[in-house]
CSV table of C-alpha atoms in Angstrom, one decimal:
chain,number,residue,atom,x,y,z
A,265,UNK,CA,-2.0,-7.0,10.9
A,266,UNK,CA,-1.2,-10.2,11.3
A,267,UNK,CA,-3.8,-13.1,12.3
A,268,UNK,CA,-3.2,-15.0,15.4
A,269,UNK,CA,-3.3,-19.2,15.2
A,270,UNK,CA,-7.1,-20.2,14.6
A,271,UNK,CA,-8.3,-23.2,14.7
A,272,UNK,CA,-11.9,-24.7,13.8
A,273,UNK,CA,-12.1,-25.1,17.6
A,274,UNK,CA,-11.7,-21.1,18.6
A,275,UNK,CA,-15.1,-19.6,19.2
A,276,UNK,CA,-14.0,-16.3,20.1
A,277,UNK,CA,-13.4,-13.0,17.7
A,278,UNK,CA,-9.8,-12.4,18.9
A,279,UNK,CA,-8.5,-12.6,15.6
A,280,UNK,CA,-5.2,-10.4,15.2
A,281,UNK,CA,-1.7,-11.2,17.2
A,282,UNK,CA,-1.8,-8.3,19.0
A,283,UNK,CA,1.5,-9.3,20.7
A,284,UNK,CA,2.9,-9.8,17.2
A,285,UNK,CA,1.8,-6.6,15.9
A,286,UNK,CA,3.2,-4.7,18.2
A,287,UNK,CA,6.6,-6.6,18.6
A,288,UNK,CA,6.8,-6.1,14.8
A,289,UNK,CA,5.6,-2.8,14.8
A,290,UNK,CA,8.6,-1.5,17.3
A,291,UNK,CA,10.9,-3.3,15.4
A,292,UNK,CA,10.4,-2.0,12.4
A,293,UNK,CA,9.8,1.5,14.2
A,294,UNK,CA,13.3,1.4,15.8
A,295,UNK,CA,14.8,0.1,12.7
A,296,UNK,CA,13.3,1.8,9.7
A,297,UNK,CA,10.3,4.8,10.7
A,298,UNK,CA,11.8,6.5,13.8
A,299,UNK,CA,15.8,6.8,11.8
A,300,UNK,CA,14.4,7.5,8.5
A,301,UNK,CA,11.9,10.2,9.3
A,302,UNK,CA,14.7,11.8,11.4
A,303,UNK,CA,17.3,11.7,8.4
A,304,UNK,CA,14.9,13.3,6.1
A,305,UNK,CA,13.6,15.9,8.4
A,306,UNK,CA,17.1,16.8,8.8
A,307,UNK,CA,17.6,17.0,4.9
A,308,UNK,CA,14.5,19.1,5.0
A,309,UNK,CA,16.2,22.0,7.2
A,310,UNK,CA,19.7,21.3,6.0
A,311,UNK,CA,18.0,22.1,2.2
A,312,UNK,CA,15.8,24.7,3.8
A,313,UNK,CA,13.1,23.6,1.7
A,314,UNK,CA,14.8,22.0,-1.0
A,315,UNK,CA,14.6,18.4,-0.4
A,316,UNK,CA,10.8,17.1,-0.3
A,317,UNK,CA,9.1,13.5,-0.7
A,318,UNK,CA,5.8,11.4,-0.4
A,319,UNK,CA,3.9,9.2,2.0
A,320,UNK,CA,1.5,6.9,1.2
A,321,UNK,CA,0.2,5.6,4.6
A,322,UNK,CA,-2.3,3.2,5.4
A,323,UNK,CA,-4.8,3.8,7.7
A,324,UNK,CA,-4.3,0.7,9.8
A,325,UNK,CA,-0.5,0.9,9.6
A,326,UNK,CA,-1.3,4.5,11.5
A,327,UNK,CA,-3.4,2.8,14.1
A,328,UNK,CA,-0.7,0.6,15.2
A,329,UNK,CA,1.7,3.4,15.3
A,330,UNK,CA,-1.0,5.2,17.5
A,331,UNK,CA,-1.3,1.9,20.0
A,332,UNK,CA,2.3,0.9,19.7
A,333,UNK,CA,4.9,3.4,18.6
A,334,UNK,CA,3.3,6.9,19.3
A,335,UNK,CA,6.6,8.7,18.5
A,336,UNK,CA,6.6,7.6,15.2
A,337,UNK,CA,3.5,9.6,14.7
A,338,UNK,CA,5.2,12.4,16.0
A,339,UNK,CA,8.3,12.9,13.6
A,340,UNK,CA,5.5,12.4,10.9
A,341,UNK,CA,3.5,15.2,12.3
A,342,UNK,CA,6.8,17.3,12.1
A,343,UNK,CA,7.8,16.6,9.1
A,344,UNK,CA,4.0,17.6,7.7
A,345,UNK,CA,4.8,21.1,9.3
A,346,UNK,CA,7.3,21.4,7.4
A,347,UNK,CA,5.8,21.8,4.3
A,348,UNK,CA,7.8,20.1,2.3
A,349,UNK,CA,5.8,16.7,2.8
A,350,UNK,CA,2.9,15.5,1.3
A,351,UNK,CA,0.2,12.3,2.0
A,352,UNK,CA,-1.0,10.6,-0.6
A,353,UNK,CA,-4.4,8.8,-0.9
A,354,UNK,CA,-5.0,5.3,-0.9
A,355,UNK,CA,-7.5,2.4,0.3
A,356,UNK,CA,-7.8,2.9,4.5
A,357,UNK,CA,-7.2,-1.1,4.5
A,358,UNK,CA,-4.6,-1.4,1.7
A,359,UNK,CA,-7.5,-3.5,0.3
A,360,UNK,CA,-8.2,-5.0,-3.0
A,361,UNK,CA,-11.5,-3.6,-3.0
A,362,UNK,CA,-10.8,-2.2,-6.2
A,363,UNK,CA,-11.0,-5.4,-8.1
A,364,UNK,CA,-14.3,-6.7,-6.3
A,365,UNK,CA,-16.1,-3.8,-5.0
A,366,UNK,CA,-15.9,-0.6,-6.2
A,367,UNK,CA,-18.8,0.5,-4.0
A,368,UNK,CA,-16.1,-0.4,-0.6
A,369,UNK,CA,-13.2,1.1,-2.3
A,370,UNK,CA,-15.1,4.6,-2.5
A,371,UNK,CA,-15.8,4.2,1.0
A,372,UNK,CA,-12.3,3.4,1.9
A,373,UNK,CA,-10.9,5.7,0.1
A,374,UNK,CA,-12.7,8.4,1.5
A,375,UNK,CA,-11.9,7.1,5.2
A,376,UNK,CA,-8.3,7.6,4.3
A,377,UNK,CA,-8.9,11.1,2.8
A,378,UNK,CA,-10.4,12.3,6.0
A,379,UNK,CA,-8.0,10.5,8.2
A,380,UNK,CA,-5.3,12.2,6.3
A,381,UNK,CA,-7.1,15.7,6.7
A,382,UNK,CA,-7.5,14.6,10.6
A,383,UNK,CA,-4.3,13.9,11.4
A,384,UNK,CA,-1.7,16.3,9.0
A,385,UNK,CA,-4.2,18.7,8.0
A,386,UNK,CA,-3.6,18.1,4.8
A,387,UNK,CA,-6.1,16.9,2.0
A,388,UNK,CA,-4.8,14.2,-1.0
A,389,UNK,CA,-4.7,15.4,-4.4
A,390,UNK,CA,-2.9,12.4,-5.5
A,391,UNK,CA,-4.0,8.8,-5.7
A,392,UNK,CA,-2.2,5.1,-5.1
A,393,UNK,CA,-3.9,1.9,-5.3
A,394,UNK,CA,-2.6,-0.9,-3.4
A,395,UNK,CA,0.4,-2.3,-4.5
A,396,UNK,CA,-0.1,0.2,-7.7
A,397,UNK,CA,-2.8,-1.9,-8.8
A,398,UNK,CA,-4.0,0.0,-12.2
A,399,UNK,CA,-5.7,0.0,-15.3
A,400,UNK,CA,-8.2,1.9,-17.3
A,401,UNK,CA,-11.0,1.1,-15.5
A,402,UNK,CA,-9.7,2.6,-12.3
A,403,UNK,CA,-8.4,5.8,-13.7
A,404,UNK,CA,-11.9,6.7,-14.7
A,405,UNK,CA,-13.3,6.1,-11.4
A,406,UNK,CA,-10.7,7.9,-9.9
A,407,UNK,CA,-11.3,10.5,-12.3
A,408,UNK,CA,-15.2,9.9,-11.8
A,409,UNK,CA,-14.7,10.8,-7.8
A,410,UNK,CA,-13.3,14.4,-8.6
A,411,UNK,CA,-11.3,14.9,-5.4
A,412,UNK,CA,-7.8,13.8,-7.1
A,413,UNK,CA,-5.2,15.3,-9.6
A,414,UNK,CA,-3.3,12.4,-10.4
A,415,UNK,CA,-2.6,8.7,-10.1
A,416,UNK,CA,0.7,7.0,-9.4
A,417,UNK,CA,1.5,3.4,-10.6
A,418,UNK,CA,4.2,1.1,-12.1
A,419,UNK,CA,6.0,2.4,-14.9
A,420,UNK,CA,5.8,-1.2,-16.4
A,421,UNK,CA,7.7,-1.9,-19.9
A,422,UNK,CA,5.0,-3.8,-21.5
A,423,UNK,CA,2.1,-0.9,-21.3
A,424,UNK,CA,4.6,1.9,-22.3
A,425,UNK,CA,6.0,0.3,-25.6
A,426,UNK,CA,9.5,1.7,-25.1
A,427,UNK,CA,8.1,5.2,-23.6
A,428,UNK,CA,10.0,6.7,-21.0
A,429,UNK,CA,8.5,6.5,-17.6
A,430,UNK,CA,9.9,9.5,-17.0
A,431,UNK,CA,7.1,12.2,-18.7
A,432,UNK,CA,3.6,12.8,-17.1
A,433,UNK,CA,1.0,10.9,-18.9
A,434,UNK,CA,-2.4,11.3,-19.7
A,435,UNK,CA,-4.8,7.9,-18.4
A,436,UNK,CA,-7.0,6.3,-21.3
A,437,UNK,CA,-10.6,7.8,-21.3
A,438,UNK,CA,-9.1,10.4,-18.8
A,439,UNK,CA,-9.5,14.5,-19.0
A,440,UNK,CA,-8.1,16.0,-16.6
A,441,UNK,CA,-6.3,13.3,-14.0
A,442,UNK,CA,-2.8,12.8,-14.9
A,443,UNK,CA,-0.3,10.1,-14.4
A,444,UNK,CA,2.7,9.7,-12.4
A,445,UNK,CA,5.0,7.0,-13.6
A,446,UNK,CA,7.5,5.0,-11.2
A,447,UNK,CA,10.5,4.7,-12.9
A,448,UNK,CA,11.3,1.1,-11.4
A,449,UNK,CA,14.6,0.1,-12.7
A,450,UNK,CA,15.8,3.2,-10.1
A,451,UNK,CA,14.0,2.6,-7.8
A,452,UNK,CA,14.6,-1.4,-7.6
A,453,UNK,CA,18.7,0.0,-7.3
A,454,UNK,CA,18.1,1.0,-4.2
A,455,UNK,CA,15.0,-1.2,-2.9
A,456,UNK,CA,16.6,-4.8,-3.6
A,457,UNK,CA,20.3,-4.3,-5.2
A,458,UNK,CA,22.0,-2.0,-2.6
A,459,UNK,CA,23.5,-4.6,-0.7
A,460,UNK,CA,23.7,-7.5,-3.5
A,461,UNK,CA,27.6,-8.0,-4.0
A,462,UNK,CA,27.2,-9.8,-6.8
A,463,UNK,CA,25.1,-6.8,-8.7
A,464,UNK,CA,27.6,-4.9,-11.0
A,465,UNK,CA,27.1,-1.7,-9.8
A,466,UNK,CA,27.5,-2.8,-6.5
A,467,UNK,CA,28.6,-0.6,-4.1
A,468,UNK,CA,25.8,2.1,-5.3
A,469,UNK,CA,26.7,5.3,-4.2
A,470,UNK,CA,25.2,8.5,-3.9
A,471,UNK,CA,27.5,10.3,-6.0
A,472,UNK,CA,27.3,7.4,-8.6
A,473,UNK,CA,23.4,7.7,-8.2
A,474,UNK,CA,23.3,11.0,-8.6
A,475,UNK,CA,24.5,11.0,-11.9
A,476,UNK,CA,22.4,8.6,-13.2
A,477,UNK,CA,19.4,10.4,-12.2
A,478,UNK,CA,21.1,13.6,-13.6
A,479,UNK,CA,21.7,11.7,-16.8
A,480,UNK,CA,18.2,11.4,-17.5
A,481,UNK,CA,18.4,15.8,-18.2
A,482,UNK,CA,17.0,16.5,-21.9
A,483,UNK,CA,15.3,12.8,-22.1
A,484,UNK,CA,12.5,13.3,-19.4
A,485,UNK,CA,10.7,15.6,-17.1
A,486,UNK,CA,10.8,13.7,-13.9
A,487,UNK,CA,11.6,10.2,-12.2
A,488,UNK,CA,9.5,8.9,-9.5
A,489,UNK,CA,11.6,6.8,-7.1
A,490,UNK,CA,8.9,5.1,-5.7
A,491,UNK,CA,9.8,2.2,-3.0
A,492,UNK,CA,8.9,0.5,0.8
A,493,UNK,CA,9.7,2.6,3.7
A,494,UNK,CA,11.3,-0.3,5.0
A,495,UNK,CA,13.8,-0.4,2.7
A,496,UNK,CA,15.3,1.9,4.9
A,497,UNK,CA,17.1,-0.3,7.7
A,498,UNK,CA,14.4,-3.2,7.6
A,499,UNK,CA,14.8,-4.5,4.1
A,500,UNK,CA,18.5,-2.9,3.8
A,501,UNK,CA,19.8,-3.0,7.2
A,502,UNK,CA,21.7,0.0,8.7
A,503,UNK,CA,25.3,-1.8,8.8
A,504,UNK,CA,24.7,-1.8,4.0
A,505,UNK,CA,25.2,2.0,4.6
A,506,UNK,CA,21.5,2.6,3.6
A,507,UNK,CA,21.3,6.0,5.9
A,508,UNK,CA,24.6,6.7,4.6
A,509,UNK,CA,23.7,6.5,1.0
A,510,UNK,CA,20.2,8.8,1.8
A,511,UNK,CA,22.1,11.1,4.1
A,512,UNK,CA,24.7,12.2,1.0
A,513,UNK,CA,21.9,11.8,-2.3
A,514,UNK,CA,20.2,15.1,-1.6
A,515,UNK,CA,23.1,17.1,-1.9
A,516,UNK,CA,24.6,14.9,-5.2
A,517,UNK,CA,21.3,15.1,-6.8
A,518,UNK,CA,21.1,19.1,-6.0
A,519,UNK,CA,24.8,19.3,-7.2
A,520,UNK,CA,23.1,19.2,-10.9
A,521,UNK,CA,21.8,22.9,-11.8
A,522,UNK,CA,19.1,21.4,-13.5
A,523,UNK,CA,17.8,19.1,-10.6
A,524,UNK,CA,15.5,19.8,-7.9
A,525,UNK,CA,12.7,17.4,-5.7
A,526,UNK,CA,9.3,17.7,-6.2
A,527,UNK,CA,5.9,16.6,-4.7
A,528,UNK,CA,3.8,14.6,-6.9
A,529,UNK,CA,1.1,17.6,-6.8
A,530,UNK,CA,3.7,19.9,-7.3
A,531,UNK,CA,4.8,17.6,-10.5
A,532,UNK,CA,0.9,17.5,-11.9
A,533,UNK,CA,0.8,21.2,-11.3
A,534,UNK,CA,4.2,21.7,-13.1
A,535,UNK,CA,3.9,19.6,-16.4
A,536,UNK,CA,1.4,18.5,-18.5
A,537,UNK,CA,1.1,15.2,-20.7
A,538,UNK,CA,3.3,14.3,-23.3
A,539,UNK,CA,1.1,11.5,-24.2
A,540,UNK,CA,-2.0,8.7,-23.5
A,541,UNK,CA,-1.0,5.4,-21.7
A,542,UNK,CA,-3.6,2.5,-22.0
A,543,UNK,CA,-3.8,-0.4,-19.8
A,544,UNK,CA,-6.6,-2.8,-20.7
A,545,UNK,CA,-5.1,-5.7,-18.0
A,546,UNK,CA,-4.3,-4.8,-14.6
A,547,UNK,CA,-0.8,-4.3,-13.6
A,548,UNK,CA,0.6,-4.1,-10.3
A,549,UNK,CA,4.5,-3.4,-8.7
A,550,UNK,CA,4.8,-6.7,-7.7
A,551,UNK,CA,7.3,-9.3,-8.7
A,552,UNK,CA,8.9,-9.9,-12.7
A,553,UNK,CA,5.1,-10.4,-13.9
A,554,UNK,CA,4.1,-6.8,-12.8
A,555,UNK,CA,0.2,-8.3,-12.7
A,556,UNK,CA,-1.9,-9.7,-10.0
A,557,UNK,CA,-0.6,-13.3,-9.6
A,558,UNK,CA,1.4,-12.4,-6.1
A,559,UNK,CA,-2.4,-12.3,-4.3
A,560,UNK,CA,-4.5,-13.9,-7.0
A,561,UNK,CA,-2.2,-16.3,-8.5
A,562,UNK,CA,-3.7,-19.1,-7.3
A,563,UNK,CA,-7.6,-20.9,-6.6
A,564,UNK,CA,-6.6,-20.5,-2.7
A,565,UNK,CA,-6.6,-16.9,-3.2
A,566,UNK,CA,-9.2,-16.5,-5.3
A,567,UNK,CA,-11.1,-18.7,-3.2
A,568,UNK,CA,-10.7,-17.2,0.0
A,569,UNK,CA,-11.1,-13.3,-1.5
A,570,UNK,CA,-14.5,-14.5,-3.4
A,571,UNK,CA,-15.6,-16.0,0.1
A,572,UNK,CA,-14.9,-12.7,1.8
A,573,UNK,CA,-16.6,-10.3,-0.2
A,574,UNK,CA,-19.2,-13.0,-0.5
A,575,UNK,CA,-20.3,-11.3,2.5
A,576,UNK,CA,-19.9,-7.7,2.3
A,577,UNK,CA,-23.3,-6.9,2.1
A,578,UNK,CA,-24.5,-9.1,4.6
A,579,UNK,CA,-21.8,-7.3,7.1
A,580,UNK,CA,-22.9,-4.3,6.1
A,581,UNK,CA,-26.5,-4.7,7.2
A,582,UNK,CA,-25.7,-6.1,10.4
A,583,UNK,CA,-24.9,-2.1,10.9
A,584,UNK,CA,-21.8,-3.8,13.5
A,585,UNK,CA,-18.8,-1.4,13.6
A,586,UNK,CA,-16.2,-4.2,15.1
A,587,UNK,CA,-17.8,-6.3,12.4
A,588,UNK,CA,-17.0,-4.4,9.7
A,589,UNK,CA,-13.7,-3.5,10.9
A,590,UNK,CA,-12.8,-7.1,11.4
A,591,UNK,CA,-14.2,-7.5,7.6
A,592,UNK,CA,-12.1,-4.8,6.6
A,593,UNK,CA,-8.8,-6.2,8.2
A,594,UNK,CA,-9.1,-9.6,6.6
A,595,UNK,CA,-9.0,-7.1,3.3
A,596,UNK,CA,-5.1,-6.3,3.8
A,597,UNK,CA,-3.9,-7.7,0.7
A,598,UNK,CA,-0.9,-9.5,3.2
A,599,UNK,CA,-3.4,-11.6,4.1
A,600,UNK,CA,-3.8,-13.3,0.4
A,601,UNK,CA,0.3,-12.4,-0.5
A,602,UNK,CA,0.8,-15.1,2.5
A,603,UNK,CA,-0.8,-17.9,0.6
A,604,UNK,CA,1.3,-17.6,-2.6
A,605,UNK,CA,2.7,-20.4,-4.4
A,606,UNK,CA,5.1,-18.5,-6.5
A,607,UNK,CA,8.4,-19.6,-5.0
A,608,UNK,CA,10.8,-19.6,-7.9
A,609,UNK,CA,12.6,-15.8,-9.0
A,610,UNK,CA,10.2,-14.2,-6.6
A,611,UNK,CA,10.1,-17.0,-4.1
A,612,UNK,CA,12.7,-15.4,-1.6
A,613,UNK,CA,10.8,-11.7,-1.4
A,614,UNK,CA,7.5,-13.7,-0.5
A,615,UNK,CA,8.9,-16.0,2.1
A,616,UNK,CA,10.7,-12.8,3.7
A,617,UNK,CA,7.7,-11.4,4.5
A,618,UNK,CA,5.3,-14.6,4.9
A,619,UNK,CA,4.6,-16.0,9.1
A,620,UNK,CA,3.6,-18.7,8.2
A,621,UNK,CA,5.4,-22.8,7.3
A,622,UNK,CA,3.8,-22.5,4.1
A,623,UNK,CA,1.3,-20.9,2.0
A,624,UNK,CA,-1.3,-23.5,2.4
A,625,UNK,CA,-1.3,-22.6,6.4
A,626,UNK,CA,-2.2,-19.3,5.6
A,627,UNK,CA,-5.2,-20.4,3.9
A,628,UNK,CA,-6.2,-22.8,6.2
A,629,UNK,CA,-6.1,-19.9,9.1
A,630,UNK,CA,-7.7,-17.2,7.0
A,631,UNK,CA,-11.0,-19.7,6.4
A,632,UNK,CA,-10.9,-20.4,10.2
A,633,UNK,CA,-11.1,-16.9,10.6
A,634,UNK,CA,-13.6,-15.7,7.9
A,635,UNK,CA,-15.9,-18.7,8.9
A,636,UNK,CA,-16.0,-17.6,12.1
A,637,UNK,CA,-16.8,-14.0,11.5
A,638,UNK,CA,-19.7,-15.2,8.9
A,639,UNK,CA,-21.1,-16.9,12.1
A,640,UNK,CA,-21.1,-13.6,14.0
A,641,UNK,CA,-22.4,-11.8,10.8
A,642,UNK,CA,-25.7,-14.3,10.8
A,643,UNK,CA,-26.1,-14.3,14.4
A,644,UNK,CA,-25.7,-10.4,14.6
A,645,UNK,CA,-28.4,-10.2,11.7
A,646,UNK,CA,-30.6,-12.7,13.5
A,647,UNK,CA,-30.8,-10.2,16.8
A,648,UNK,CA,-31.2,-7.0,14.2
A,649,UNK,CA,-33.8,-8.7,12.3
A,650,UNK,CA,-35.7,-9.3,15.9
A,651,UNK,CA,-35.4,-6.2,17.2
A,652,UNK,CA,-37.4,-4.5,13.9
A,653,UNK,CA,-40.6,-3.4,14.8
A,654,UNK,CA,-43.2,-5.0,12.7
A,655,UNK,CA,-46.4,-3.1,12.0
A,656,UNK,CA,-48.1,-6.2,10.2
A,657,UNK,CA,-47.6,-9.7,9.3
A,658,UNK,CA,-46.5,-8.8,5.9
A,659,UNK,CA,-43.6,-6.4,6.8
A,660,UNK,CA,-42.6,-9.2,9.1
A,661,UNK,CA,-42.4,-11.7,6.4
A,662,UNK,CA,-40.8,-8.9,4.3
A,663,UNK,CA,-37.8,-8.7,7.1
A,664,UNK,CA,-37.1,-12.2,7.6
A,665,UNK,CA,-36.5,-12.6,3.4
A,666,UNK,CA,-34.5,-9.4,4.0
């Protein structure tokens, strides 16, 4: 959701490009959502049951839809009645919350859960953090909440010390939640080499795909292509042969006796672990470094995240529901991937998706904004504080410390 221009001027609490949003949010609707959930409903039938995949969905991805592209909602509610679909769980905001409040990621988490249950009928067993953010740390709280089966993140070389990504593993400290490994280098073939000429495998085909994956027979359990949406006809536009090359996988991947397509629960249920992974340092999906540095990579970031949940308690007590969920959309971790610096192998991927001149903009409009909502936050708690009822002088002095 992106912010509109804010200036230390603007006194209002208009801060999302609504006209933006929903421009972008057709366009990538038309282009990507509306073709691909069509194509793989169709595989769905065609396979009569056969062919099945994973969403991870944010919930404020799901209210644009809702306000600007209804009928994407709709093919996803079809392809949840088909049974062959199933919703992951993440963070509502597709936060960081994780990494500075583990008290707001519950919360969020739970929001998504129940949105997920509202919407699909269908409750989450299995886990994503934003951007695959992991490590030790969270696989015990996940594990701590007792609503989840599994977790899915990065398949990263450096924590599996030449393991295959492609076994179900068991998280450090961890009983009973399992791990689902992406296996990247497959699903980076298709995400950002499809259409690059110059990559020796280029043109990928399905059939050539096909047996790569079927390759991987009698050296692994299971590979978890795990990519964007948008990589269908936003990131890889239609006229690469994208649709083309989904529309013919299915049945080349089938052609193996030995294949079939699983849900991750289906997965957990299916196999148990062949082994421990431990990540002491946080990993993430993004970029070579596979770490944190693509929203936390610089003090701009980390200046403007500490700032922002600098104030979650005082926007919690303000008891404000558009407060909070204008808090919770300055959260998006897009907000902090805008003001990157990192603009050397990676540079192109973060200047695709960035709205703004430069990264230093970003920054500058993000404070605008977060200054003016802590102005609202101490104004708001300035009314709730009069309104208390006081029954002495001492619980009045006892509120205005509050």
């Amino acid at each position: 959701m992106r912010l509109r221009h804010y200036t230390v001027f603007d006194r209002d609490d208009r801060y999302f490009d609504d006209s933006k949003n929903a421009a972008i949010c057709r366009k990538v609707a038309n282009k990507c959502y509306l073709p691909a959930n069509r194509l793989l409903l169709k595989l769905i039938h065609e396979h009569q049951g056969r062919f099945k995949v994973a969403y991870s969905l944010t919930g404020v991805l799901l209210e644009q839809l809702e306000r600007y592209s209804p009928e994407v909602l709709s093919t996803f509610h079809a392809l949840a009645e088909t049974g062959c679909v199933e919703f992951l769980a993440e963070t509502y905001y597709h936060s960081l919350s994780f990494l500075y409040s583990r008290k707001e990621f519950i919360e969020q988490v739970r929001r998504h859960v129940d949105l997920m249950e509202c919407l699909f009928g269908r409750t989450p067993t299995v886990f994503r953090n934003t951007e695959l953010i992991y490590d030790n740390d969270l696989a015990l709280l996940i594990e701590a909440m007792g609503c989840f089966d599994a977790i899915i993140t990065e398949g990263a070389d450096h924590v599996l010390s030449r393991r295959s990504p492609n076994f179900v593993y068991l998280p450090k400290g961890c009983r009973h939640t399992k791990l689902l490994l992406k296996n990247y280098k497959l699903s980076d073939d298709i995400a950002f080499r499809f259409s690059n000429r110059d990559w020796a495998e280029w043109p990928l085909t399905a059939g050539k795909f096909g047996q790569w994956i079927s390759a991987i027979n009698g050296d692994g359990d299971v590979v978890n292509l795990f990519m964007d949406y948008e990589t269908f006809g936003e990131h890889q536009w239609e006229d690469t042969g994208i649709f083309e090359f989904m529309r013919h996988l299915s049945d080349e991947i089938l052609r193996h006796p030995d294949n079939n397509f699983m849900t991750p629960s289906e997965v957990v249920a299916a196999y148990e672990p062949v082994g421990t992974v431990d990540v002491p340092r946080t990993i993430s999906w993004a970029d070579i470094e596979r770490d944190l540095s693509a929203w936390l990579g610089n003090p701009m970031q980390s200046s403007a995240i500490h700032e922002l949940y600098r104030l979650e308690k005082k926007v919690k007590r303000t008891a404000d529901e558009r407060l909070l969920d204008d808090w919770r959309k300055l959260q998006i971790s897009d907000h902090f991937y805008y003001m990157c610096t990192k603009y050397f192998a990676d540079g192109d991927v973060h200047k695709y998706f960035n709205p703004y001149d430069s990264p230093y903009d970003s920054y500058i409009n993000f404070m605008n904004v977060l200054d003016h909502l802590q102005s609202r936050c101490a104004g708001r708690a300035g009314r709730v504080l009069e309104s208390k009822p006081t029954a002495n002088r001492r619980e009045a002095q006892v509120s205005v410390t509050v």
